[in-house]
Amino acid sequence: MAELQVNNIFTGKLTCNLYQSDKLLFSQFTKAELGEKNKVISLVLLLVFCALLGGIIPKMGSWVWLSPVLFIICVVVAMSGRERIYNVQTKNT
């Protein structure tokens, strides 16, 4: 029997286990890592977003509570362009 688990949808960690008579024979999992591709672009985007937020936050008035949410959105947008490398690793059974 093969079992596939999604351990973490945010990091892309998947685990695949192969069983025979309820005994684990083989197990592999992916581990996502950020590659170097588009690293500079994401850093520049993040700095630009932070500069824009720095100019906007003082003018937000009663909406200033929204600034941490905007910062998180900026980080997610900046990091979304980064290349992800999914290395397959084997667990010792």
Tab-separated table of C-alpha atoms in Angstrom:
chain	number	residue	atom	x	y	z
A	1	MET	CA	0.000	0.000	0.000
A	2	ALA	CA	1.266	3.475	-0.835
A	3	GLU	CA	0.423	6.434	1.379
A	4	LEU	CA	0.879	10.048	0.255
A	5	GLN	CA	0.651	12.832	2.833
A	6	VAL	CA	0.708	16.590	2.406
A	7	ASN	CA	2.543	17.656	5.544
A	8	ASN	CA	2.660	21.396	4.922
A	9	ILE	CA	0.955	23.151	2.016
A	10	PHE	CA	2.930	26.357	2.602
A	11	THR	CA	6.373	24.760	2.258
A	12	GLY	CA	5.325	22.015	-0.148
A	13	LYS	CA	6.442	19.175	2.088
A	14	LEU	CA	5.072	15.846	0.862
A	15	THR	CA	5.720	12.389	2.294
A	16	CYS	CA	5.286	9.109	0.423
A	17	ASN	CA	5.361	5.872	2.412
A	18	LEU	CA	5.327	2.360	0.940
A	19	TYR	CA	3.936	-0.399	3.173
A	20	GLN	CA	3.725	-4.171	2.838
A	21	SER	CA	1.572	-5.990	5.405
A	22	ASP	CA	1.515	-2.881	7.627
A	23	LYS	CA	5.325	-2.796	7.675
A	24	LEU	CA	7.010	0.355	6.386
A	25	LEU	CA	9.327	-0.591	3.522
A	26	PHE	CA	10.295	2.758	2.069
A	27	SER	CA	9.696	6.420	2.769
A	28	GLN	CA	10.584	9.550	0.808
A	29	PHE	CA	9.755	13.203	1.372
A	30	THR	CA	10.293	16.493	-0.395
A	31	LYS	CA	11.911	19.463	1.248
A	32	ALA	CA	11.424	22.842	-0.384
A	33	GLU	CA	14.333	25.248	-0.460
A	34	LEU	CA	14.528	28.722	-1.914
A	35	GLY	CA	16.909	28.878	-4.845
A	36	GLU	CA	19.086	31.772	-5.901
A	37	LYS	CA	17.000	32.575	-8.989
A	38	ASN	CA	15.157	35.915	-8.665
A	39	LYS	CA	16.705	36.516	-5.229
A	40	VAL	CA	17.763	40.072	-6.092
A	41	ILE	CA	14.393	40.896	-7.658
A	42	SER	CA	12.486	39.728	-4.567
A	43	LEU	CA	14.823	41.719	-2.288
A	44	VAL	CA	14.373	44.890	-4.363
A	45	LEU	CA	10.591	44.396	-4.392
A	46	LEU	CA	10.564	43.980	-0.623
A	47	LEU	CA	12.614	47.139	-0.106
A	48	VAL	CA	10.341	49.113	-2.461
A	49	PHE	CA	7.218	47.817	-0.682
A	50	CYS	CA	8.685	48.721	2.719
A	51	ALA	CA	9.553	52.220	1.488
A	52	LEU	CA	6.016	52.658	0.161
A	53	LEU	CA	4.565	51.459	3.452
A	54	GLY	CA	6.847	53.845	5.316
A	55	GLY	CA	5.365	56.710	3.318
A	56	ILE	CA	1.768	55.514	3.565
A	57	ILE	CA	1.558	54.497	7.246
A	58	PRO	CA	1.796	58.028	8.709
A	59	LYS	CA	-1.129	59.089	6.476
A	60	MET	CA	-3.376	56.131	7.350
A	61	GLY	CA	-4.904	57.741	10.436
A	62	SER	CA	-7.351	55.404	12.115
A	63	TRP	CA	-6.513	52.672	9.588
A	64	VAL	CA	-2.931	52.315	10.904
A	65	TRP	CA	-3.888	48.961	12.478
A	66	LEU	CA	-3.974	47.596	8.929
A	67	SER	CA	-0.240	48.230	8.401
A	68	PRO	CA	0.994	44.834	9.730
A	69	VAL	CA	-1.397	43.079	7.349
A	70	LEU	CA	-0.111	45.185	4.464
A	71	PHE	CA	3.469	44.357	5.446
A	72	ILE	CA	2.723	40.622	5.438
A	73	ILE	CA	1.085	40.932	2.007
A	74	CYS	CA	4.164	42.781	0.733
A	75	VAL	CA	6.495	40.049	2.007
A	76	VAL	CA	4.369	37.318	0.428
A	77	VAL	CA	4.253	39.123	-2.920
A	78	ALA	CA	8.004	39.771	-2.877
A	79	MET	CA	8.855	36.168	-1.990
A	80	SER	CA	6.404	34.613	-4.457
A	81	GLY	CA	8.803	35.219	-7.319
A	82	ARG	CA	11.562	33.151	-5.723
A	83	GLU	CA	12.397	29.818	-7.264
A	84	ARG	CA	11.626	26.785	-5.099
A	85	ILE	CA	13.666	23.623	-5.321
A	86	TYR	CA	12.058	20.420	-4.095
A	87	ASN	CA	14.723	17.944	-3.098
A	88	VAL	CA	13.565	14.372	-2.567
A	89	GLN	CA	15.054	12.764	0.539
A	90	THR	CA	14.773	9.226	1.820
A	91	LYS	CA	14.025	8.354	5.425
A	92	ASN	CA	15.890	5.436	6.962
A	93	THR	CA	13.439	2.674	7.844
